[in-house]
Amino acid sequence: LNDNLISFYIRYLQATLERESPQVLKKVHIFSTFFFEKLRSTKGRINYDGVKAWTAKIDLFSYDYIVVPVNEHAHWYLAIICNVPNAIQGVPEDDDVEMIDDPRKPHDKDPRSTPPPSSRTLQSSPGGKRLDPRQPRIVTLDSLESPHSPTCRALKEYLIEEARDKKNIELAVVPSGMSAKKIPCQNNYCDCGVYVLGYLKEFLKDPDEVARKLLQREDLDWDIQPA
């Protein structure tokens, strides 16, 4: 699928939400297919000046989720920035959520201190620990299951610059990147665009629940049939 077809279906999904679930559009900002191409680093730095006017009339940090369609080397995939407001204000404390220290993070030598929200994980069922689903995080959904660290890094740098330019502040929590697991994948070399649209359609049905499952690596039970 080319840019025009991807863009047309995104607009179709938006028009449907405008009629049926306008509250979702208040939570999710979807960039055009040309956004990341313009932002993309070419000389080791992102082209923030090339895209900063794209959000001149909106507060990007007022959205819970930012969706970025990406095309690289004729392959489509999706990036979703989750819990965007918490990147500005930090992850709120929740006495009802049992937290444990993340062993990968260094501990402060002062025993009275507590780890910052960005170094905490949720206690999960036996067999491992899961990320706090309120954490700001950049998730890539790729039907070829490829990781995209450079893309996550570019979007992280973009958010940092956006906060400085529009709000004159530094991010309280800088989101890190991760690859989505347990999502439907293509079995050929031509259906990537269809999967991107399928991912977006499913995400928009319930962004909060999908984000929670993505961050905690739970099964999404999506049935995407490209044909």
PDB file of C-alpha atoms in Angstrom:
ATOM      1  CA  LEU A   1       0.000   0.000   0.000  1.00  0.00           C
ATOM      2  CA  ASN A   2       1.291   3.476  -0.798  1.00  0.00           C
ATOM      3  CA  ASP A   3       1.133   6.666   1.277  1.00  0.00           C
ATOM      4  CA  ASN A   4      -2.189   7.749  -0.212  1.00  0.00           C
ATOM      5  CA  LEU A   5      -3.935   4.480   0.606  1.00  0.00           C
ATOM      6  CA  ILE A   6      -2.561   4.411   4.145  1.00  0.00           C
ATOM      7  CA  SER A   7      -3.595   8.046   4.651  1.00  0.00           C
ATOM      8  CA  PHE A   8      -7.065   7.439   3.190  1.00  0.00           C
ATOM      9  CA  TYR A   9      -7.802   4.559   5.567  1.00  0.00           C
ATOM     10  CA  ILE A  10      -6.474   6.518   8.559  1.00  0.00           C
ATOM     11  CA  ARG A  11      -8.862   9.336   7.635  1.00  0.00           C
ATOM     12  CA  TYR A  12     -11.669   6.797   7.260  1.00  0.00           C
ATOM     13  CA  LEU A  13     -10.992   5.519  10.798  1.00  0.00           C
ATOM     14  CA  GLN A  14     -10.932   9.086  12.112  1.00  0.00           C
ATOM     15  CA  ALA A  15     -14.209   9.956  10.376  1.00  0.00           C
ATOM     16  CA  THR A  16     -15.819   6.857  11.878  1.00  0.00           C
ATOM     17  CA  LEU A  17     -14.635   7.836  15.360  1.00  0.00           C
ATOM     18  CA  GLU A  18     -15.932  11.376  14.883  1.00  0.00           C
ATOM     19  CA  ARG A  19     -19.404   9.892  14.486  1.00  0.00           C
ATOM     20  CA  GLU A  20     -19.276   6.959  16.872  1.00  0.00           C
ATOM     21  CA  SER A  21     -16.573   7.565  19.531  1.00  0.00           C
ATOM     22  CA  PRO A  22     -15.432  11.199  19.515  1.00  0.00           C
ATOM     23  CA  GLN A  23     -13.971  10.778  22.995  1.00  0.00           C
ATOM     24  CA  VAL A  24     -11.287   8.496  21.536  1.00  0.00           C
ATOM     25  CA  LEU A  25     -10.065  11.240  19.215  1.00  0.00           C
ATOM     26  CA  LYS A  26      -9.464  13.424  22.279  1.00  0.00           C
ATOM     27  CA  LYS A  27      -7.042  10.783  23.528  1.00  0.00           C
ATOM     28  CA  VAL A  28      -5.211   9.829  20.332  1.00  0.00           C
ATOM     29  CA  HIS A  29      -3.254  11.985  17.916  1.00  0.00           C
ATOM     30  CA  ILE A  30      -2.369  10.320  14.611  1.00  0.00           C
ATOM     31  CA  PHE A  31       0.434  11.833  12.565  1.00  0.00           C
ATOM     32  CA  SER A  32       0.355  11.637   8.785  1.00  0.00           C
ATOM     33  CA  THR A  33       2.430   9.162   6.821  1.00  0.00           C
ATOM     34  CA  PHE A  34       4.862  11.957   5.936  1.00  0.00           C
ATOM     35  CA  PHE A  35       5.663  13.014   9.503  1.00  0.00           C
ATOM     36  CA  PHE A  36       8.396  10.527  10.310  1.00  0.00           C
ATOM     37  CA  GLU A  37       9.901  10.793   6.848  1.00  0.00           C
ATOM     38  CA  LYS A  38      10.371  14.505   7.506  1.00  0.00           C
ATOM     39  CA  LEU A  39      11.598  13.991  11.063  1.00  0.00           C
ATOM     40  CA  ARG A  40      13.943  11.123  10.293  1.00  0.00           C
ATOM     41  CA  SER A  41      17.580  11.585  11.145  1.00  0.00           C
ATOM     42  CA  THR A  42      19.851  11.920   8.137  1.00  0.00           C
ATOM     43  CA  LYS A  43      23.050  13.185   9.740  1.00  0.00           C
ATOM     44  CA  GLY A  44      22.780  11.764  13.220  1.00  0.00           C
ATOM     45  CA  ARG A  45      20.193  14.309  14.366  1.00  0.00           C
ATOM     46  CA  ILE A  46      16.453  14.564  13.943  1.00  0.00           C
ATOM     47  CA  ASN A  47      15.014  17.310  11.747  1.00  0.00           C
ATOM     48  CA  TYR A  48      12.898  18.931  14.457  1.00  0.00           C
ATOM     49  CA  ASP A  49      12.781  22.270  12.658  1.00  0.00           C
ATOM     50  CA  GLY A  50      11.166  20.505   9.720  1.00  0.00           C
ATOM     51  CA  VAL A  51       8.190  19.306  11.773  1.00  0.00           C
ATOM     52  CA  LYS A  52       7.789  21.687  14.719  1.00  0.00           C
ATOM     53  CA  ALA A  53       5.096  23.668  12.881  1.00  0.00           C
ATOM     54  CA  TRP A  54       2.997  20.494  12.561  1.00  0.00           C
ATOM     55  CA  THR A  55       1.846  20.939  16.182  1.00  0.00           C
ATOM     56  CA  ALA A  56       1.577  24.736  16.203  1.00  0.00           C
ATOM     57  CA  LYS A  57      -2.169  24.593  16.896  1.00  0.00           C
ATOM     58  CA  ILE A  58      -2.321  21.591  19.227  1.00  0.00           C
ATOM     59  CA  ASP A  59      -0.860  20.588  22.582  1.00  0.00           C
ATOM     60  CA  LEU A  60       0.696  17.242  21.753  1.00  0.00           C
ATOM     61  CA  PHE A  61       1.151  16.432  25.440  1.00  0.00           C
ATOM     62  CA  SER A  62      -2.593  16.671  26.041  1.00  0.00           C
ATOM     63  CA  TYR A  63      -3.051  13.386  24.170  1.00  0.00           C
ATOM     64  CA  ASP A  64      -2.616  10.050  25.929  1.00  0.00           C
ATOM     65  CA  TYR A  65      -1.333   8.392  22.763  1.00  0.00           C
ATOM     66  CA  ILE A  66       0.554   9.502  19.670  1.00  0.00           C
ATOM     67  CA  VAL A  67       0.433   7.224  16.622  1.00  0.00           C
ATOM     68  CA  VAL A  68       3.155   7.413  13.970  1.00  0.00           C
ATOM     69  CA  PRO A  69       2.966   5.357  10.743  1.00  0.00           C
ATOM     70  CA  VAL A  70       6.485   4.636   9.483  1.00  0.00           C
ATOM     71  CA  ASN A  71       7.765   3.468   6.110  1.00  0.00           C
ATOM     72  CA  GLU A  72      11.370   2.315   5.807  1.00  0.00           C
ATOM     73  CA  HIS A  73      12.841   0.486   2.816  1.00  0.00           C
ATOM     74  CA  ALA A  74       9.353  -0.133   1.380  1.00  0.00           C
ATOM     75  CA  HIS A  75       8.176  -1.658   4.684  1.00  0.00           C
ATOM     76  CA  TRP A  76       5.378  -0.244   6.844  1.00  0.00           C
ATOM     77  CA  TYR A  77       5.167  -0.482  10.609  1.00  0.00           C
ATOM     78  CA  LEU A  78       3.505   1.467  13.406  1.00  0.00           C
ATOM     79  CA  ALA A  79       4.894   3.355  16.402  1.00  0.00           C
ATOM     80  CA  ILE A  80       2.645   4.276  19.335  1.00  0.00           C
ATOM     81  CA  ILE A  81       3.825   6.606  22.085  1.00  0.00           C
ATOM     82  CA  CYS A  82       1.880   5.679  25.211  1.00  0.00           C
ATOM     83  CA  ASN A  83       1.059   7.705  28.336  1.00  0.00           C
ATOM     84  CA  VAL A  84       2.301  10.958  26.837  1.00  0.00           C
ATOM     85  CA  PRO A  85       1.090  13.304  29.647  1.00  0.00           C
ATOM     86  CA  ASN A  86       3.111  11.306  32.187  1.00  0.00           C
ATOM     87  CA  ALA A  87       6.268  12.220  30.281  1.00  0.00           C
ATOM     88  CA  ILE A  88       5.577  15.796  31.372  1.00  0.00           C
ATOM     89  CA  GLN A  89       4.158  15.340  34.857  1.00  0.00           C
ATOM     90  CA  GLY A  90       5.749  12.046  35.883  1.00  0.00           C
ATOM     91  CA  VAL A  91       4.020   8.788  36.737  1.00  0.00           C
ATOM     92  CA  PRO A  92       1.499   9.375  39.548  1.00  0.00           C
ATOM     93  CA  GLU A  93       1.905   7.457  42.764  1.00  0.00           C
ATOM     94  CA  ASP A  94      -0.739   4.827  43.402  1.00  0.00           C
ATOM     95  CA  ASP A  95      -0.925   3.307  46.854  1.00  0.00           C
ATOM     96  CA  ASP A  96      -3.146   0.540  45.526  1.00  0.00           C
ATOM     97  CA  VAL A  97      -0.424  -0.700  43.162  1.00  0.00           C
ATOM     98  CA  GLU A  98       2.297  -2.770  44.769  1.00  0.00           C
ATOM     99  CA  MET A  99       5.667  -1.625  43.433  1.00  0.00           C
ATOM    100  CA  ILE A 100       8.999  -3.373  43.575  1.00  0.00           C
ATOM    101  CA  ASP A 101      12.437  -2.103  42.731  1.00  0.00           C
ATOM    102  CA  ASP A 102      13.717  -2.827  39.257  1.00  0.00           C
ATOM    103  CA  PRO A 103      16.956  -4.825  39.764  1.00  0.00           C
ATOM    104  CA  ARG A 104      18.402  -3.386  36.562  1.00  0.00           C
ATOM    105  CA  LYS A 105      18.489   0.109  38.054  1.00  0.00           C
ATOM    106  CA  PRO A 106      21.202   1.248  40.493  1.00  0.00           C
ATOM    107  CA  HIS A 107      20.007   1.903  44.025  1.00  0.00           C
ATOM    108  CA  ASP A 108      20.632   5.147  45.833  1.00  0.00           C
ATOM    109  CA  LYS A 109      23.025   4.686  48.731  1.00  0.00           C
ATOM    110  CA  ASP A 110      20.624   6.523  51.035  1.00  0.00           C
ATOM    111  CA  PRO A 111      18.342   3.786  52.461  1.00  0.00           C
ATOM    112  CA  ARG A 112      15.619   6.363  53.082  1.00  0.00           C
ATOM    113  CA  SER A 113      15.324   7.185  49.408  1.00  0.00           C
ATOM    114  CA  THR A 114      12.919   5.527  47.006  1.00  0.00           C
ATOM    115  CA  PRO A 115      13.453   4.855  43.324  1.00  0.00           C
ATOM    116  CA  PRO A 116      11.843   7.353  40.963  1.00  0.00           C
ATOM    117  CA  PRO A 117       8.728   6.261  39.078  1.00  0.00           C
ATOM    118  CA  SER A 118      10.757   5.606  35.939  1.00  0.00           C
ATOM    119  CA  SER A 119      12.712   2.854  37.710  1.00  0.00           C
ATOM    120  CA  ARG A 120       9.755   0.899  39.016  1.00  0.00           C
ATOM    121  CA  THR A 121       7.956  -2.110  37.689  1.00  0.00           C
ATOM    122  CA  LEU A 122       4.678  -3.709  38.627  1.00  0.00           C
ATOM    123  CA  GLN A 123       4.609  -6.880  40.649  1.00  0.00           C
ATOM    124  CA  SER A 124       3.242  -9.530  38.326  1.00  0.00           C
ATOM    125  CA  SER A 125       2.321 -13.160  38.440  1.00  0.00           C
ATOM    126  CA  PRO A 126       5.064 -15.714  39.147  1.00  0.00           C
ATOM    127  CA  GLY A 127       7.601 -15.989  36.394  1.00  0.00           C
ATOM    128  CA  GLY A 128       8.579 -12.377  35.850  1.00  0.00           C
ATOM    129  CA  LYS A 129       7.957  -8.683  36.257  1.00  0.00           C
ATOM    130  CA  ARG A 130       5.906  -6.398  34.074  1.00  0.00           C
ATOM    131  CA  LEU A 131       6.256  -2.760  33.293  1.00  0.00           C
ATOM    132  CA  ASP A 132       4.072  -0.204  35.014  1.00  0.00           C
ATOM    133  CA  PRO A 133       1.355   0.337  32.354  1.00  0.00           C
ATOM    134  CA  ARG A 134       1.316   4.053  33.217  1.00  0.00           C
ATOM    135  CA  GLN A 135       4.910   4.545  32.099  1.00  0.00           C
ATOM    136  CA  PRO A 136       5.562   6.674  28.998  1.00  0.00           C
ATOM    137  CA  ARG A 137       6.844   4.258  26.381  1.00  0.00           C
ATOM    138  CA  ILE A 138       7.315   4.059  22.623  1.00  0.00           C
ATOM    139  CA  VAL A 139       6.006   0.773  21.233  1.00  0.00           C
ATOM    140  CA  THR A 140       6.663  -0.376  17.680  1.00  0.00           C
ATOM    141  CA  LEU A 141       4.284  -2.837  16.040  1.00  0.00           C
ATOM    142  CA  ASP A 142       5.947  -4.581  13.105  1.00  0.00           C
ATOM    143  CA  SER A 143       4.373  -7.489  11.252  1.00  0.00           C
ATOM    144  CA  LEU A 144       7.882  -8.787  10.458  1.00  0.00           C
ATOM    145  CA  GLU A 145       8.781  -8.679  14.174  1.00  0.00           C
ATOM    146  CA  SER A 146      11.793  -6.440  13.589  1.00  0.00           C
ATOM    147  CA  PRO A 147      13.053  -4.136  16.364  1.00  0.00           C
ATOM    148  CA  HIS A 148      13.324  -0.427  15.623  1.00  0.00           C
ATOM    149  CA  SER A 149      15.652   1.178  18.142  1.00  0.00           C
ATOM    150  CA  PRO A 150      16.637   4.093  15.836  1.00  0.00           C
ATOM    151  CA  THR A 151      12.968   4.980  15.314  1.00  0.00           C
ATOM    152  CA  CYS A 152      12.258   4.897  19.048  1.00  0.00           C
ATOM    153  CA  ARG A 153      15.329   7.034  19.660  1.00  0.00           C
ATOM    154  CA  ALA A 154      14.228   9.584  17.056  1.00  0.00           C
ATOM    155  CA  LEU A 155      10.730   9.825  18.543  1.00  0.00           C
ATOM    156  CA  LYS A 156      12.186  10.166  22.044  1.00  0.00           C
ATOM    157  CA  GLU A 157      14.392  13.025  20.842  1.00  0.00           C
ATOM    158  CA  TYR A 158      11.362  14.563  19.137  1.00  0.00           C
ATOM    159  CA  LEU A 159       9.358  14.582  22.374  1.00  0.00           C
ATOM    160  CA  ILE A 160      12.267  16.158  24.237  1.00  0.00           C
ATOM    161  CA  GLU A 161      12.532  18.929  21.637  1.00  0.00           C
ATOM    162  CA  GLU A 162       8.758  19.397  21.517  1.00  0.00           C
ATOM    163  CA  ALA A 163       8.610  19.904  25.290  1.00  0.00           C
ATOM    164  CA  ARG A 164      11.436  22.433  25.134  1.00  0.00           C
ATOM    165  CA  ASP A 165      10.021  24.315  22.160  1.00  0.00           C
ATOM    166  CA  LYS A 166       6.333  24.404  23.080  1.00  0.00           C
ATOM    167  CA  LYS A 167       6.461  24.373  26.896  1.00  0.00           C
ATOM    168  CA  ASN A 168      10.020  25.452  27.725  1.00  0.00           C
ATOM    169  CA  ILE A 169      10.467  22.459  30.038  1.00  0.00           C
ATOM    170  CA  GLU A 170      12.414  19.228  30.245  1.00  0.00           C
ATOM    171  CA  LEU A 171      10.573  15.912  30.278  1.00  0.00           C
ATOM    172  CA  ALA A 172      10.017  14.471  33.739  1.00  0.00           C
ATOM    173  CA  VAL A 173      10.190  10.961  32.298  1.00  0.00           C
ATOM    174  CA  VAL A 174      11.898  10.228  28.984  1.00  0.00           C
ATOM    175  CA  PRO A 175      10.105   7.290  27.308  1.00  0.00           C
ATOM    176  CA  SER A 176      12.129   4.295  26.245  1.00  0.00           C
ATOM    177  CA  GLY A 177      11.321   2.011  23.333  1.00  0.00           C
ATOM    178  CA  MET A 178      10.070  -1.539  23.080  1.00  0.00           C
ATOM    179  CA  SER A 179       8.803  -3.945  20.430  1.00  0.00           C
ATOM    180  CA  ALA A 180       5.256  -5.255  20.615  1.00  0.00           C
ATOM    181  CA  LYS A 181       4.947  -8.982  21.224  1.00  0.00           C
ATOM    182  CA  LYS A 182       2.139 -11.432  20.539  1.00  0.00           C
ATOM    183  CA  ILE A 183       0.715  -9.497  17.597  1.00  0.00           C
ATOM    184  CA  PRO A 184      -0.440 -10.976  14.261  1.00  0.00           C
ATOM    185  CA  CYS A 185       2.385 -11.166  11.720  1.00  0.00           C
ATOM    186  CA  GLN A 186       2.589 -11.409   7.956  1.00  0.00           C
ATOM    187  CA  ASN A 187       3.692 -14.591   6.198  1.00  0.00           C
ATOM    188  CA  ASN A 188       4.773 -12.886   2.972  1.00  0.00           C
ATOM    189  CA  TYR A 189       6.556  -9.732   1.811  1.00  0.00           C
ATOM    190  CA  CYS A 190       3.605  -7.650   0.652  1.00  0.00           C
ATOM    191  CA  ASP A 191       1.027  -7.332   3.460  1.00  0.00           C
ATOM    192  CA  CYS A 192       2.844  -4.946   5.845  1.00  0.00           C
ATOM    193  CA  GLY A 193       0.619  -1.967   5.012  1.00  0.00           C
ATOM    194  CA  VAL A 194      -2.532  -3.978   5.598  1.00  0.00           C
ATOM    195  CA  TYR A 195      -1.237  -5.069   8.989  1.00  0.00           C
ATOM    196  CA  VAL A 196      -0.425  -1.489   9.974  1.00  0.00           C
ATOM    197  CA  LEU A 197      -4.007  -0.499   9.219  1.00  0.00           C
ATOM    198  CA  GLY A 198      -5.273  -3.568  11.056  1.00  0.00           C
ATOM    199  CA  TYR A 199      -3.170  -2.699  14.122  1.00  0.00           C
ATOM    200  CA  LEU A 200      -4.475   0.863  14.101  1.00  0.00           C
ATOM    201  CA  LYS A 201      -8.095  -0.224  13.697  1.00  0.00           C
ATOM    202  CA  GLU A 202      -7.805  -2.612  16.652  1.00  0.00           C
ATOM    203  CA  PHE A 203      -5.940  -0.064  18.790  1.00  0.00           C
ATOM    204  CA  LEU A 204      -8.607   2.601  18.293  1.00  0.00           C
ATOM    205  CA  LYS A 205     -11.336   0.261  19.555  1.00  0.00           C
ATOM    206  CA  ASP A 206      -9.967   0.589  23.122  1.00  0.00           C
ATOM    207  CA  PRO A 207      -6.630   2.463  23.312  1.00  0.00           C
ATOM    208  CA  ASP A 208      -6.279   2.212  27.098  1.00  0.00           C
ATOM    209  CA  GLU A 209      -6.775  -1.540  27.225  1.00  0.00           C
ATOM    210  CA  VAL A 210      -4.585  -2.199  24.185  1.00  0.00           C
ATOM    211  CA  ALA A 211      -1.796  -0.051  25.624  1.00  0.00           C
ATOM    212  CA  ARG A 212      -2.010  -1.882  28.929  1.00  0.00           C
ATOM    213  CA  LYS A 213      -1.727  -5.252  27.209  1.00  0.00           C
ATOM    214  CA  LEU A 214       1.130  -4.082  24.997  1.00  0.00           C
ATOM    215  CA  LEU A 215       3.135  -2.779  27.945  1.00  0.00           C
ATOM    216  CA  GLN A 216       2.498  -5.889  29.993  1.00  0.00           C
ATOM    217  CA  ARG A 217       3.091  -8.175  27.017  1.00  0.00           C
ATOM    218  CA  GLU A 218      -0.284  -9.844  27.221  1.00  0.00           C
ATOM    219  CA  ASP A 219      -2.084 -11.561  24.355  1.00  0.00           C
ATOM    220  CA  LEU A 220      -4.079  -9.108  22.278  1.00  0.00           C
ATOM    221  CA  ASP A 221      -6.251 -11.710  20.549  1.00  0.00           C
ATOM    222  CA  TRP A 222      -6.358  -9.703  17.343  1.00  0.00           C
ATOM    223  CA  ASP A 223      -7.665 -11.514  14.307  1.00  0.00           C
ATOM    224  CA  ILE A 224      -6.296  -9.664  11.285  1.00  0.00           C
ATOM    225  CA  GLN A 225      -6.996 -11.292   7.931  1.00  0.00           C
ATOM    226  CA  PRO A 226      -5.091  -9.448   5.169  1.00  0.00           C
ATOM    227  CA  ALA A 227      -7.052 -11.033   2.341  1.00  0.00           C
TER     228      ALA A 227
END
